[in-house]
């Protein structure tokens, strides 16, 4: 297995990405290789500073650097020798089995759609976040920023994708899927939520349990929480700020530790025809290591293949 990593992705790249890759070496087998994408001289310099033999990795020279603020589509087209562009080329050709980056998330979405493409039947791919619940388990929140103004049929598909992710990666049997809303009653919320509820309430594709409110997110009310990317991103950033505030004030608790984004590394881009992992822009070496290990696990489980097979029998796939 060949695990691709964008060395230049993230606020603390390339130091954090190289150090994270070095940490991941001890947790992968000899048959698994980490493929580093970035300017070769930069990679070699950082590996030297880390005291790691370059032969432990496969290095792919990518002389162009794609910035965090660049327009995703223009960046992919105008910088074909960037780490993200070349990484997706090799993912499409099968030269690597997975590709991950903590860099420009928009470019990761665009690169995925233009290279490996979306799974047949999927309207738009999405990203998710892991939410630690008070009882020690987790729930999956999606979307968290990919589709900021999702239509009801896209929201419905978030339910499918989140349910499959929870079942196959986190081993949750028959995941409970809820819609994030400002009240539990069916008629609550804006037109988007009301229309999404109407689609979801009779679903045979996942176990829909109805609406939940923001105060229920950390409780054991649901295993998958569906919302549009705008709402999900606000919730995610709020949780991150609360975590940082608690740590800054010296709170030390097992539950608070579980709110640390470093533990999860990143999120798979759900709905594309390969294993693509999007990491947090502020990822440090621990987060990068966990992003690499997550990409390995998602590929080994064959999540994209399972989604493809599941969609063949789902009723929504036949609604044209």
mmCIF file of C-alpha atoms in Angstrom:
data_model
loop_
_atom_site.group_PDB
_atom_site.id
_atom_site.type_symbol
_atom_site.label_atom_id
_atom_site.label_comp_id
_atom_site.label_asym_id
_atom_site.label_seq_id
_atom_site.Cartn_x
_atom_site.Cartn_y
_atom_site.Cartn_z
ATOM 1 C CA UNK A 1 0.000 0.000 0.000
ATOM 2 C CA UNK A 2 1.256 3.488 -0.891
ATOM 3 C CA UNK A 3 -0.014 6.356 1.277
ATOM 4 C CA UNK A 4 0.304 9.783 -0.346
ATOM 5 C CA UNK A 5 0.978 12.904 1.745
ATOM 6 C CA UNK A 6 1.062 16.538 0.642
ATOM 7 C CA UNK A 7 4.172 17.813 2.414
ATOM 8 C CA UNK A 8 3.371 21.470 1.691
ATOM 9 C CA UNK A 9 -0.190 21.372 3.082
ATOM 10 C CA UNK A 10 -1.008 23.151 6.338
ATOM 11 C CA UNK A 11 -0.037 26.210 8.339
ATOM 12 C CA UNK A 12 2.998 24.479 9.858
ATOM 13 C CA UNK A 13 4.242 22.714 6.739
ATOM 14 C CA UNK A 14 6.724 21.370 5.839
ATOM 15 C CA UNK A 15 8.143 20.808 9.346
ATOM 16 C CA UNK A 16 4.937 19.427 10.862
ATOM 17 C CA UNK A 17 4.117 17.241 7.846
ATOM 18 C CA UNK A 18 7.589 15.698 7.710
ATOM 19 C CA UNK A 19 7.699 15.131 11.466
ATOM 20 C CA UNK A 20 4.219 13.596 11.338
ATOM 21 C CA UNK A 21 5.292 11.284 8.521
ATOM 22 C CA UNK A 22 8.314 10.217 10.569
ATOM 23 C CA UNK A 23 6.074 9.450 13.560
ATOM 24 C CA UNK A 24 3.775 7.361 11.360
ATOM 25 C CA UNK A 25 6.672 5.152 10.223
ATOM 26 C CA UNK A 26 6.635 3.206 13.480
ATOM 27 C CA UNK A 27 2.914 2.428 13.121
ATOM 28 C CA UNK A 28 2.818 1.061 9.586
ATOM 29 C CA UNK A 29 4.073 -2.272 8.262
ATOM 30 C CA UNK A 30 7.081 -2.882 6.035
ATOM 31 C CA UNK A 31 4.744 -3.462 3.070
ATOM 32 C CA UNK A 32 3.286 0.034 3.437
ATOM 33 C CA UNK A 33 5.120 3.098 2.123
ATOM 34 C CA UNK A 34 4.505 6.794 2.684
ATOM 35 C CA UNK A 35 4.843 8.839 -0.517
ATOM 36 C CA UNK A 36 5.886 12.454 0.090
ATOM 37 C CA UNK A 37 4.762 15.093 -2.435
ATOM 38 C CA UNK A 38 6.574 18.437 -2.446
ATOM 39 C CA UNK A 39 9.784 20.225 -3.509
ATOM 40 C CA UNK A 40 12.484 17.563 -3.233
ATOM 41 C CA UNK A 41 15.096 19.892 -1.736
ATOM 42 C CA UNK A 42 12.654 20.980 0.985
ATOM 43 C CA UNK A 43 11.727 17.380 1.809
ATOM 44 C CA UNK A 44 15.355 16.266 2.004
ATOM 45 C CA UNK A 45 16.269 19.220 4.209
ATOM 46 C CA UNK A 46 13.447 18.519 6.670
ATOM 47 C CA UNK A 47 14.205 14.796 6.749
ATOM 48 C CA UNK A 48 17.814 15.627 7.525
ATOM 49 C CA UNK A 49 16.753 17.924 10.374
ATOM 50 C CA UNK A 50 14.489 15.138 11.671
ATOM 51 C CA UNK A 51 17.369 12.649 11.503
ATOM 52 C CA UNK A 52 15.433 10.278 9.253
ATOM 53 C CA UNK A 53 16.781 8.336 6.285
ATOM 54 C CA UNK A 54 15.089 9.533 3.044
ATOM 55 C CA UNK A 55 15.059 5.912 1.879
ATOM 56 C CA UNK A 56 12.278 5.293 4.404
ATOM 57 C CA UNK A 57 9.983 7.210 2.059
ATOM 58 C CA UNK A 58 9.138 7.562 -1.611
ATOM 59 C CA UNK A 59 9.747 11.179 -2.637
ATOM 60 C CA UNK A 60 7.924 12.776 -5.576
ATOM 61 C CA UNK A 61 9.362 16.146 -6.599
ATOM 62 C CA UNK A 62 6.645 18.821 -6.943
ATOM 63 C CA UNK A 63 8.343 22.185 -7.521
ATOM 64 C CA UNK A 64 5.235 24.381 -7.405
ATOM 65 C CA UNK A 65 3.565 25.347 -4.123
ATOM 66 C CA UNK A 66 -0.199 25.869 -3.825
ATOM 67 C CA UNK A 67 -1.167 28.456 -1.205
ATOM 68 C CA UNK A 68 -4.011 28.116 1.305
ATOM 69 C CA UNK A 69 -5.829 31.173 -0.061
ATOM 70 C CA UNK A 70 -5.587 30.410 -3.785
ATOM 71 C CA UNK A 71 -8.739 29.793 -5.802
ATOM 72 C CA UNK A 72 -9.139 25.981 -5.918
ATOM 73 C CA UNK A 73 -9.937 25.532 -9.614
ATOM 74 C CA UNK A 74 -7.401 28.092 -10.838
ATOM 75 C CA UNK A 75 -4.735 26.647 -8.565
ATOM 76 C CA UNK A 76 -5.146 23.123 -9.915
ATOM 77 C CA UNK A 77 -5.105 24.367 -13.538
ATOM 78 C CA UNK A 78 -2.339 26.960 -13.224
ATOM 79 C CA UNK A 79 -0.047 24.922 -10.980
ATOM 80 C CA UNK A 80 0.030 21.425 -12.520
ATOM 81 C CA UNK A 81 3.354 20.689 -10.799
ATOM 82 C CA UNK A 82 2.076 21.408 -7.291
ATOM 83 C CA UNK A 83 1.937 18.654 -4.682
ATOM 84 C CA UNK A 84 -1.875 18.507 -4.753
ATOM 85 C CA UNK A 85 -2.082 18.401 -8.564
ATOM 86 C CA UNK A 86 0.562 15.676 -8.954
ATOM 87 C CA UNK A 87 -0.805 13.777 -5.964
ATOM 88 C CA UNK A 88 -4.207 13.516 -7.592
ATOM 89 C CA UNK A 89 -2.676 12.521 -10.917
ATOM 90 C CA UNK A 90 -0.968 9.584 -9.219
ATOM 91 C CA UNK A 91 -4.087 8.694 -7.246
ATOM 92 C CA UNK A 92 -6.093 8.560 -10.477
ATOM 93 C CA UNK A 93 -3.494 6.385 -12.201
ATOM 94 C CA UNK A 94 -3.316 4.003 -9.238
ATOM 95 C CA UNK A 95 0.310 4.793 -8.418
ATOM 96 C CA UNK A 96 -0.775 5.599 -4.855
ATOM 97 C CA UNK A 97 -3.702 4.174 -2.887
ATOM 98 C CA UNK A 98 -4.647 7.240 -0.861
ATOM 99 C CA UNK A 99 -3.859 10.937 -0.763
ATOM 100 C CA UNK A 100 -4.072 13.304 2.193
ATOM 101 C CA UNK A 101 -3.402 16.988 2.805
ATOM 102 C CA UNK A 102 -3.897 19.613 5.511
ATOM 103 C CA UNK A 103 -3.613 22.307 2.845
ATOM 104 C CA UNK A 104 -6.132 24.058 0.623
ATOM 105 C CA UNK A 105 -9.343 22.117 1.333
ATOM 106 C CA UNK A 106 -11.118 23.636 -1.663
ATOM 107 C CA UNK A 107 -8.344 22.382 -3.927
ATOM 108 C CA UNK A 108 -8.656 18.925 -2.366
ATOM 109 C CA UNK A 109 -12.364 18.828 -3.226
ATOM 110 C CA UNK A 110 -11.840 20.166 -6.757
ATOM 111 C CA UNK A 111 -8.847 17.893 -7.313
ATOM 112 C CA UNK A 112 -10.867 14.867 -6.236
ATOM 113 C CA UNK A 113 -13.788 15.664 -8.497
ATOM 114 C CA UNK A 114 -11.566 16.331 -11.527
ATOM 115 C CA UNK A 115 -9.352 13.271 -11.006
ATOM 116 C CA UNK A 116 -11.000 10.253 -9.368
ATOM 117 C CA UNK A 117 -14.489 11.773 -9.614
ATOM 118 C CA UNK A 118 -17.554 11.299 -7.437
ATOM 119 C CA UNK A 119 -19.229 7.945 -6.903
ATOM 120 C CA UNK A 120 -22.113 7.395 -9.317
ATOM 121 C CA UNK A 121 -25.289 8.725 -7.736
ATOM 122 C CA UNK A 122 -23.537 11.173 -5.406
ATOM 123 C CA UNK A 123 -24.463 14.787 -6.147
ATOM 124 C CA UNK A 124 -21.703 16.429 -4.086
ATOM 125 C CA UNK A 125 -19.036 14.974 -1.770
ATOM 126 C CA UNK A 126 -18.727 16.217 1.795
ATOM 127 C CA UNK A 127 -16.476 16.271 4.841
ATOM 128 C CA UNK A 128 -17.270 15.395 8.433
ATOM 129 C CA UNK A 129 -16.035 15.873 11.984
ATOM 130 C CA UNK A 130 -15.905 13.518 14.950
ATOM 131 C CA UNK A 131 -17.873 14.766 17.956
ATOM 132 C CA UNK A 132 -17.048 13.125 21.324
ATOM 133 C CA UNK A 133 -20.206 12.353 23.285
ATOM 134 C CA UNK A 134 -20.452 12.544 27.050
ATOM 135 C CA UNK A 135 -20.968 8.767 27.388
ATOM 136 C CA UNK A 136 -17.574 7.975 25.809
ATOM 137 C CA UNK A 137 -18.764 7.226 22.275
ATOM 138 C CA UNK A 138 -18.645 9.493 19.203
ATOM 139 C CA UNK A 139 -21.008 10.924 16.648
ATOM 140 C CA UNK A 140 -20.282 12.119 13.126
ATOM 141 C CA UNK A 141 -21.187 15.666 12.123
ATOM 142 C CA UNK A 142 -21.528 16.406 8.412
ATOM 143 C CA UNK A 143 -21.120 18.488 6.359
ATOM 144 C CA UNK A 144 -18.529 20.738 8.039
ATOM 145 C CA UNK A 145 -17.682 23.189 5.288
ATOM 146 C CA UNK A 146 -17.672 21.587 1.851
ATOM 147 C CA UNK A 147 -21.237 22.442 0.761
ATOM 148 C CA UNK A 148 -22.224 25.611 2.582
ATOM 149 C CA UNK A 149 -25.735 25.874 1.118
ATOM 150 C CA UNK A 150 -26.808 22.282 0.546
ATOM 151 C CA UNK A 151 -30.128 21.439 -1.086
ATOM 152 C CA UNK A 152 -32.457 18.890 0.549
ATOM 153 C CA UNK A 153 -31.492 16.021 -1.793
ATOM 154 C CA UNK A 154 -27.818 16.675 -0.977
ATOM 155 C CA UNK A 155 -28.658 16.743 2.752
ATOM 156 C CA UNK A 156 -30.387 13.391 2.287
ATOM 157 C CA UNK A 157 -27.204 11.971 0.801
ATOM 158 C CA UNK A 158 -25.234 13.290 3.777
ATOM 159 C CA UNK A 159 -27.393 10.931 5.844
ATOM 160 C CA UNK A 160 -26.417 8.004 3.630
ATOM 161 C CA UNK A 161 -22.707 8.858 3.628
ATOM 162 C CA UNK A 162 -22.561 9.536 7.354
ATOM 163 C CA UNK A 163 -24.394 6.312 8.151
ATOM 164 C CA UNK A 164 -22.004 4.235 6.037
ATOM 165 C CA UNK A 165 -18.970 6.006 7.523
ATOM 166 C CA UNK A 166 -20.183 5.374 11.085
ATOM 167 C CA UNK A 167 -20.942 1.737 10.320
ATOM 168 C CA UNK A 168 -17.781 0.743 8.476
ATOM 169 C CA UNK A 169 -15.090 2.881 10.127
ATOM 170 C CA UNK A 170 -16.426 3.283 13.676
ATOM 171 C CA UNK A 171 -18.364 -0.017 13.788
ATOM 172 C CA UNK A 172 -21.666 1.547 14.866
ATOM 173 C CA UNK A 173 -24.524 -0.882 14.133
ATOM 174 C CA UNK A 174 -27.580 0.695 12.465
ATOM 175 C CA UNK A 175 -26.420 4.293 13.125
ATOM 176 C CA UNK A 176 -29.049 6.771 14.297
ATOM 177 C CA UNK A 177 -29.191 9.686 11.847
ATOM 178 C CA UNK A 178 -30.549 13.052 13.004
ATOM 179 C CA UNK A 179 -31.067 16.440 11.372
ATOM 180 C CA UNK A 180 -29.602 19.431 13.253
ATOM 181 C CA UNK A 181 -32.365 21.984 13.701
ATOM 182 C CA UNK A 182 -33.606 24.678 16.090
ATOM 183 C CA UNK A 183 -36.369 22.447 17.437
ATOM 184 C CA UNK A 184 -37.352 18.788 17.484
ATOM 185 C CA UNK A 185 -40.760 19.197 15.838
ATOM 186 C CA UNK A 186 -41.072 18.275 12.166
ATOM 187 C CA UNK A 187 -42.262 21.727 11.105
ATOM 188 C CA UNK A 188 -39.348 23.561 12.788
ATOM 189 C CA UNK A 189 -36.516 25.340 10.993
ATOM 190 C CA UNK A 190 -36.025 27.078 7.674
ATOM 191 C CA UNK A 191 -37.207 25.759 4.303
ATOM 192 C CA UNK A 192 -33.982 23.788 3.877
ATOM 193 C CA UNK A 193 -34.490 21.888 7.138
ATOM 194 C CA UNK A 194 -38.206 21.387 6.611
ATOM 195 C CA UNK A 195 -37.689 20.017 3.091
ATOM 196 C CA UNK A 196 -34.785 17.820 4.215
ATOM 197 C CA UNK A 197 -36.899 16.406 7.035
ATOM 198 C CA UNK A 198 -39.674 15.578 4.572
ATOM 199 C CA UNK A 199 -37.216 13.553 2.468
ATOM 200 C CA UNK A 200 -35.590 11.827 5.428
ATOM 201 C CA UNK A 201 -38.587 10.881 7.546
ATOM 202 C CA UNK A 202 -39.616 7.879 5.421
ATOM 203 C CA UNK A 203 -36.091 6.843 4.449
ATOM 204 C CA UNK A 204 -35.304 3.186 3.993
ATOM 205 C CA UNK A 205 -31.668 4.043 3.299
ATOM 206 C CA UNK A 206 -30.728 4.953 6.877
ATOM 207 C CA UNK A 207 -32.136 5.024 10.401
ATOM 208 C CA UNK A 208 -33.578 8.523 10.649
ATOM 209 C CA UNK A 209 -34.657 9.523 14.158
ATOM 210 C CA UNK A 210 -35.774 13.115 13.500
ATOM 211 C CA UNK A 211 -34.482 16.535 14.533
ATOM 212 C CA UNK A 212 -32.045 17.301 17.339
ATOM 213 C CA UNK A 213 -31.095 20.704 18.723
ATOM 214 C CA UNK A 214 -27.662 22.216 19.271
ATOM 215 C CA UNK A 215 -27.777 21.391 22.991
ATOM 216 C CA UNK A 216 -28.071 17.695 22.098
ATOM 217 C CA UNK A 217 -24.915 17.481 19.970
ATOM 218 C CA UNK A 218 -22.710 16.201 22.812
ATOM 219 C CA UNK A 219 -25.371 13.880 24.225
ATOM 220 C CA UNK A 220 -26.048 10.322 23.108
ATOM 221 C CA UNK A 221 -29.011 11.323 20.969
ATOM 222 C CA UNK A 222 -27.621 10.381 17.540
ATOM 223 C CA UNK A 223 -24.660 8.709 15.842
ATOM 224 C CA UNK A 224 -24.783 10.858 12.696
ATOM 225 C CA UNK A 225 -25.773 14.538 12.725
ATOM 226 C CA UNK A 226 -26.672 16.063 9.352
ATOM 227 C CA UNK A 227 -26.464 19.783 8.574
ATOM 228 C CA UNK A 228 -25.315 22.062 5.769
ATOM 229 C CA UNK A 229 -21.626 22.934 5.558
ATOM 230 C CA UNK A 230 -22.125 26.493 6.823
ATOM 231 C CA UNK A 231 -23.799 25.349 10.042
ATOM 232 C CA UNK A 232 -21.429 22.433 10.504
ATOM 233 C CA UNK A 233 -18.349 24.600 10.152
ATOM 234 C CA UNK A 234 -19.655 27.083 12.730
ATOM 235 C CA UNK A 235 -20.357 24.237 15.176
ATOM 236 C CA UNK A 236 -16.915 22.708 14.576
ATOM 237 C CA UNK A 237 -15.037 26.006 15.045
ATOM 238 C CA UNK A 238 -17.039 26.759 18.206
ATOM 239 C CA UNK A 239 -16.106 23.373 19.684
ATOM 240 C CA UNK A 240 -12.461 23.979 18.834
ATOM 241 C CA UNK A 241 -12.512 27.377 20.539
ATOM 242 C CA UNK A 242 -14.153 25.903 23.655
ATOM 243 C CA UNK A 243 -11.478 23.208 23.769
ATOM 244 C CA UNK A 244 -8.659 25.756 23.509
ATOM 245 C CA UNK A 245 -10.278 27.927 26.177
ATOM 246 C CA UNK A 246 -10.592 25.008 28.604
ATOM 247 C CA UNK A 247 -6.991 23.931 28.029
ATOM 248 C CA UNK A 248 -5.777 27.507 28.477
ATOM 249 C CA UNK A 249 -7.604 27.697 31.803
ATOM 250 C CA UNK A 250 -5.928 24.509 32.997
ATOM 251 C CA UNK A 251 -8.810 22.070 32.859
ATOM 252 C CA UNK A 252 -7.540 18.496 32.682
ATOM 253 C CA UNK A 253 -10.174 15.884 31.950
ATOM 254 C CA UNK A 254 -10.453 12.759 29.795
ATOM 255 C CA UNK A 255 -13.523 14.116 28.026
ATOM 256 C CA UNK A 256 -11.870 17.438 27.232
ATOM 257 C CA UNK A 257 -8.868 15.549 25.842
ATOM 258 C CA UNK A 258 -11.218 13.778 23.432
ATOM 259 C CA UNK A 259 -12.181 17.157 21.937
ATOM 260 C CA UNK A 260 -8.615 17.636 20.679
ATOM 261 C CA UNK A 261 -8.612 17.594 16.857
ATOM 262 C CA UNK A 262 -5.110 16.081 16.885
ATOM 263 C CA UNK A 263 -6.589 12.719 17.922
ATOM 264 C CA UNK A 264 -8.557 12.372 14.672
ATOM 265 C CA UNK A 265 -6.091 13.740 12.119
ATOM 266 C CA UNK A 266 -8.598 14.558 9.425
ATOM 267 C CA UNK A 267 -11.710 13.407 7.635
ATOM 268 C CA UNK A 268 -12.268 11.382 4.470
ATOM 269 C CA UNK A 269 -13.853 13.236 1.577
ATOM 270 C CA UNK A 270 -17.018 11.148 1.492
ATOM 271 C CA UNK A 271 -18.526 10.325 -1.883
ATOM 272 C CA UNK A 272 -15.445 10.182 -4.130
ATOM 273 C CA UNK A 273 -14.028 7.158 -5.946
ATOM 274 C CA UNK A 274 -10.898 6.782 -3.838
ATOM 275 C CA UNK A 275 -9.408 7.484 -0.418
ATOM 276 C CA UNK A 276 -8.908 11.218 0.017
ATOM 277 C CA UNK A 277 -8.289 12.661 3.481
ATOM 278 C CA UNK A 278 -8.614 16.353 4.312
ATOM 279 C CA UNK A 279 -6.764 17.540 7.408
ATOM 280 C CA UNK A 280 -7.091 20.623 9.580
ATOM 281 C CA UNK A 281 -5.062 23.618 8.402
ATOM 282 C CA UNK A 282 -3.474 24.010 11.845
ATOM 283 C CA UNK A 283 -2.384 20.366 12.000
ATOM 284 C CA UNK A 284 0.756 19.658 14.015
ATOM 285 C CA UNK A 285 2.932 16.549 13.766
ATOM 286 C CA UNK A 286 0.556 14.406 15.876
ATOM 287 C CA UNK A 287 -2.424 15.364 13.726
ATOM 288 C CA UNK A 288 -0.462 14.627 10.544
ATOM 289 C CA UNK A 289 0.534 11.220 11.876
ATOM 290 C CA UNK A 290 -3.093 10.408 12.653
ATOM 291 C CA UNK A 291 -4.181 11.700 9.247
ATOM 292 C CA UNK A 292 -1.781 9.238 7.608
ATOM 293 C CA UNK A 293 -3.028 6.367 9.783
ATOM 294 C CA UNK A 294 -6.659 7.299 9.050
ATOM 295 C CA UNK A 295 -5.988 7.238 5.301
ATOM 296 C CA UNK A 296 -4.493 3.779 5.697
ATOM 297 C CA UNK A 297 -7.528 2.524 7.636
ATOM 298 C CA UNK A 298 -10.100 4.040 5.267
ATOM 299 C CA UNK A 299 -8.349 2.450 2.278
ATOM 300 C CA UNK A 300 -8.022 -0.945 3.958
ATOM 301 C CA UNK A 301 -11.700 -0.960 4.867
ATOM 302 C CA UNK A 302 -12.539 -0.034 1.263
ATOM 303 C CA UNK A 303 -14.969 2.691 2.286
ATOM 304 C CA UNK A 304 -15.445 4.149 -1.198
ATOM 305 C CA UNK A 305 -16.155 0.675 -2.610
ATOM 306 C CA UNK A 306 -18.676 0.000 0.169
ATOM 307 C CA UNK A 307 -20.410 3.298 -0.592
ATOM 308 C CA UNK A 308 -20.515 2.389 -4.304
ATOM 309 C CA UNK A 309 -22.107 -0.984 -3.571
ATOM 310 C CA UNK A 310 -24.530 0.454 -1.055
ATOM 311 C CA UNK A 311 -25.746 3.133 -3.455
ATOM 312 C CA UNK A 312 -26.644 0.493 -6.029
ATOM 313 C CA UNK A 313 -29.464 -0.681 -3.778
ATOM 314 C CA UNK A 314 -30.441 2.629 -2.207
ATOM 315 C CA UNK A 315 -33.707 4.044 -3.461
ATOM 316 C CA UNK A 316 -32.309 7.550 -3.933
ATOM 317 C CA UNK A 317 -29.911 6.282 -6.583
ATOM 318 C CA UNK A 318 -32.913 5.335 -8.687
ATOM 319 C CA UNK A 319 -34.672 8.685 -8.392
ATOM 320 C CA UNK A 320 -33.969 10.430 -11.672
#
